């Protein structure tokens, strides 16, 4: 009998649940009662960059938000809700923005092609590109230019996190979370840390709220 692709997912799920139950009989009871992840992961939606698999984390260990090109956009109510919940309720200690080399979103933002509604999202990356145009365009190879913008984009998104009142308030009141910018390599599976911001890091005063 031919098994349809989505039916395979359900069969695999059953096998996984049984295996999990056998190796750790309390697993589901424990996790169904509460979650207390130490990490919030903001990553790219790309199917090749699964947050838990590449970090060896188990269910319950990492709270995840993913979008195209791992952006932190200050009008994105979805991202802000995840961030607020993770920081204020789950009290995560680390927020990780993880991009990846060869990111299609970053690549698409660097050309003039009209992609439809996604243009609005990619514009956020175009803005980052414009700010760093000279150093990026100095590189002769397209792949290198994409990868450089990928790293710069991650730095910018970490900075965007630090600009939010959610992060500034938690830094002030609870001395957390620690912010990290990472880039994952599709070629070798290795994550390269590119920047970090400890709680209380000084940012441009223009973005610092003085009455939190
Ligand atoms: Co991507």
Short mmCIF file of C-alpha atoms and ligand atoms in Angstrom, two decimals:
data_model
loop_
_atom_site.label_atom_id
_atom_site.label_comp_id
_atom_site.label_asym_id
_atom_site.label_seq_id
_atom_site.Cartn_x
_atom_site.Cartn_y
_atom_site.Cartn_z
CA UNK A 1 0.00 0.00 0.00
CA UNK A 2 1.26 3.42 -0.94
CA UNK A 3 1.69 5.79 1.99
CA UNK A 4 0.99 9.44 1.22
CA UNK A 5 3.65 11.94 2.25
CA UNK A 6 1.59 13.52 5.00
CA UNK A 7 0.48 10.12 6.29
CA UNK A 8 4.13 9.28 6.80
CA UNK A 9 4.37 12.27 9.15
CA UNK A 10 1.55 10.88 11.28
CA UNK A 11 3.09 7.40 11.34
CA UNK A 12 6.49 8.84 12.29
CA UNK A 13 4.77 10.82 15.02
CA UNK A 14 3.20 7.69 16.48
CA UNK A 15 6.53 5.88 16.47
CA UNK A 16 8.24 8.88 18.10
CA UNK A 17 5.60 9.15 20.84
CA UNK A 18 5.93 5.45 21.66
CA UNK A 19 9.70 5.61 21.72
CA UNK A 20 9.62 8.68 23.95
CA UNK A 21 7.14 7.03 26.30
CA UNK A 22 9.35 3.97 26.61
CA UNK A 23 12.62 5.75 27.22
CA UNK A 24 11.11 8.27 29.67
CA UNK A 25 7.65 7.27 31.01
CA UNK A 26 7.18 10.67 32.74
CA UNK A 27 8.12 12.69 29.64
CA UNK A 28 4.65 13.72 28.48
CA UNK A 29 3.16 14.10 31.96
CA UNK A 30 6.03 16.36 32.97
CA UNK A 31 5.96 18.53 29.84
CA UNK A 32 2.18 18.81 29.73
CA UNK A 33 2.24 20.50 33.12
CA UNK A 34 4.72 23.28 32.40
CA UNK A 35 7.47 24.64 30.20
CA UNK A 36 10.47 26.57 31.45
CA UNK A 37 12.77 27.11 28.48
CA UNK A 38 15.96 29.08 29.09
CA UNK A 39 16.17 30.26 25.48
CA UNK A 40 14.14 32.21 22.96
CA UNK A 41 15.19 31.47 19.38
CA UNK A 42 14.38 33.90 16.58
CA UNK A 43 15.37 32.14 13.39
CA UNK A 44 14.69 31.89 9.67
CA UNK A 45 11.71 29.85 8.47
CA UNK A 46 14.06 27.93 6.16
CA UNK A 47 13.36 24.19 6.52
CA UNK A 48 17.08 23.46 6.65
CA UNK A 49 17.59 25.35 9.92
CA UNK A 50 15.54 23.54 12.59
CA UNK A 51 16.29 25.25 15.91
CA UNK A 52 16.11 22.21 18.18
CA UNK A 53 17.89 19.74 15.93
CA UNK A 54 20.96 21.89 15.25
CA UNK A 55 21.33 22.82 18.93
CA UNK A 56 20.60 19.38 20.37
CA UNK A 57 17.79 20.75 22.50
CA UNK A 58 14.82 18.68 23.65
CA UNK A 59 11.12 19.63 23.79
CA UNK A 60 10.68 22.16 26.61
CA UNK A 61 14.15 23.68 26.27
CA UNK A 62 13.78 26.29 23.56
CA UNK A 63 10.95 28.73 22.75
CA UNK A 64 10.86 29.38 19.03
CA UNK A 65 9.80 32.16 16.66
CA UNK A 66 10.68 31.90 12.99
CA UNK A 67 10.08 34.18 10.02
CA UNK A 68 11.70 34.87 6.67
CA UNK A 69 15.28 36.05 7.29
CA UNK A 70 14.92 36.12 11.11
CA UNK A 71 13.80 39.74 11.38
CA UNK A 72 12.91 41.74 14.48
CA UNK A 73 10.47 44.31 13.15
CA UNK A 74 9.05 46.73 15.69
CA UNK A 75 5.55 46.70 14.18
CA UNK A 76 5.34 42.89 14.04
CA UNK A 77 2.75 42.05 16.68
CA UNK A 78 3.47 38.35 16.27
CA UNK A 79 7.19 38.67 17.08
CA UNK A 80 6.51 41.20 19.86
CA UNK A 81 3.97 38.89 21.50
CA UNK A 82 6.42 35.99 21.42
CA UNK A 83 9.16 38.24 22.80
CA UNK A 84 7.01 39.64 25.59
CA UNK A 85 5.75 36.21 26.63
CA UNK A 86 9.22 34.66 26.53
CA UNK A 87 10.85 37.51 28.48
CA UNK A 88 8.13 38.45 30.96
CA UNK A 89 6.36 35.16 31.62
CA UNK A 90 8.83 32.39 30.78
CA UNK A 91 11.71 34.60 31.94
CA UNK A 92 14.19 33.31 29.39
CA UNK A 93 17.85 34.03 30.12
CA UNK A 94 18.98 34.23 26.49
CA UNK A 95 17.47 35.51 23.26
CA UNK A 96 19.21 34.21 20.15
CA UNK A 97 18.76 35.65 16.68
CA UNK A 98 20.06 33.02 14.27
CA UNK A 99 20.47 33.66 10.57
CA UNK A 100 22.06 31.34 8.06
CA UNK A 101 24.50 31.67 5.18
CA UNK A 102 22.86 31.36 1.76
CA UNK A 103 19.59 32.83 3.08
CA UNK A 104 17.09 33.17 0.23
CA UNK A 105 15.35 36.07 1.96
CA UNK A 106 18.57 38.07 2.20
CA UNK A 107 19.45 37.23 -1.40
CA UNK A 108 16.02 38.29 -2.65
CA UNK A 109 16.29 41.62 -0.84
CA UNK A 110 19.50 42.43 -2.74
CA UNK A 111 17.97 42.47 -6.20
CA UNK A 112 15.26 44.51 -7.88
CA UNK A 113 12.81 41.72 -8.61
CA UNK A 114 9.16 42.28 -7.65
CA UNK A 115 8.08 39.28 -5.57
CA UNK A 116 4.62 40.43 -4.53
CA UNK A 117 3.51 40.90 -0.96
CA UNK A 118 6.84 39.67 0.40
CA UNK A 119 8.43 42.89 -0.93
CA UNK A 120 7.11 44.61 2.20
CA UNK A 121 8.93 42.19 4.46
CA UNK A 122 12.15 42.20 2.41
CA UNK A 123 12.23 45.99 2.53
CA UNK A 124 13.46 45.67 6.11
CA UNK A 125 16.56 43.90 4.80
CA UNK A 126 16.98 46.40 1.97
CA UNK A 127 17.16 49.12 4.63
CA UNK A 128 20.00 47.25 6.37
CA UNK A 129 21.76 46.78 3.00
CA UNK A 130 21.51 50.48 2.21
CA UNK A 131 23.18 51.38 5.53
CA UNK A 132 26.16 49.09 4.79
CA UNK A 133 26.18 49.32 1.01
CA UNK A 134 29.82 50.31 0.53
CA UNK A 135 31.49 47.53 2.50
CA UNK A 136 29.15 44.88 1.10
CA UNK A 137 29.45 45.96 -2.55
CA UNK A 138 33.25 46.00 -2.21
CA UNK A 139 33.15 42.18 -2.27
CA UNK A 140 33.47 40.78 -5.82
CA UNK A 141 31.43 37.55 -5.39
CA UNK A 142 27.66 37.52 -4.98
CA UNK A 143 27.72 34.69 -2.43
CA UNK A 144 30.15 36.66 -0.27
CA UNK A 145 27.97 39.75 -0.49
CA UNK A 146 24.90 37.74 0.56
CA UNK A 147 26.80 36.17 3.44
CA UNK A 148 28.14 39.51 4.64
CA UNK A 149 24.67 41.04 4.61
CA UNK A 150 23.43 37.93 6.46
CA UNK A 151 25.90 38.63 9.28
CA UNK A 152 25.17 42.37 9.32
CA UNK A 153 21.44 41.66 9.28
CA UNK A 154 21.76 39.47 12.38
CA UNK A 155 23.66 42.25 14.20
CA UNK A 156 20.96 44.73 13.21
CA UNK A 157 18.17 42.46 14.48
CA UNK A 158 19.95 42.01 17.82
CA UNK A 159 20.14 45.80 18.01
CA UNK A 160 16.43 45.96 17.18
CA UNK A 161 15.77 43.71 20.18
CA UNK A 162 17.74 46.07 22.43
CA UNK A 163 15.59 48.96 21.15
CA UNK A 164 12.39 47.39 22.48
CA UNK A 165 10.96 48.46 25.84
CA UNK A 166 10.45 44.74 26.59
CA UNK A 167 14.21 44.06 26.59
CA UNK A 168 15.17 47.38 28.22
CA UNK A 169 12.69 46.80 31.05
CA UNK A 170 13.94 43.25 31.69
CA UNK A 171 17.56 44.43 31.62
CA UNK A 172 16.76 47.10 34.20
CA UNK A 173 14.58 45.02 36.51
CA UNK A 174 16.04 41.54 36.21
CA UNK A 175 19.49 41.84 34.59
CA UNK A 176 18.52 39.50 31.74
CA UNK A 177 18.22 38.35 28.97
CA UNK A 178 21.58 38.07 27.29
CA UNK A 179 21.21 38.74 23.53
CA UNK A 180 23.09 36.74 20.90
CA UNK A 181 23.50 36.99 17.13
CA UNK A 182 24.48 33.75 15.40
CA UNK A 183 24.79 32.55 11.82
CA UNK A 184 24.38 28.90 10.85
CA UNK A 185 26.31 27.32 7.97
CA UNK A 186 24.22 25.17 5.64
CA UNK A 187 27.46 23.68 4.28
CA UNK A 188 28.96 22.42 7.52
CA UNK A 189 26.19 22.64 10.13
CA UNK A 190 28.29 24.92 12.32
CA UNK A 191 26.89 27.99 14.09
CA UNK A 192 29.14 31.06 14.14
CA UNK A 193 28.48 33.61 16.90
CA UNK A 194 28.75 37.10 15.36
CA UNK A 195 27.70 39.43 18.17
CA UNK A 196 26.26 39.59 21.67
CA UNK A 197 24.79 42.13 24.05
CA UNK A 198 24.92 41.61 27.78
CA UNK A 199 22.11 42.95 29.96
CA UNK A 200 22.60 46.68 30.46
CA UNK A 201 24.67 47.22 27.29
CA UNK A 202 24.61 50.89 26.37
CA UNK A 203 22.93 51.60 23.06
CA UNK A 204 22.41 54.88 21.20
CA UNK A 205 20.61 57.07 23.81
CA UNK A 206 18.11 58.02 21.13
CA UNK A 207 16.58 54.58 21.60
CA UNK A 208 16.89 54.36 25.39
CA UNK A 209 13.70 54.91 27.37
CA UNK A 210 14.37 56.82 30.59
CA UNK A 211 11.08 56.15 32.39
CA UNK A 212 10.72 52.37 32.39
CO1 LIG B 1 16.73 32.11 5.35
#
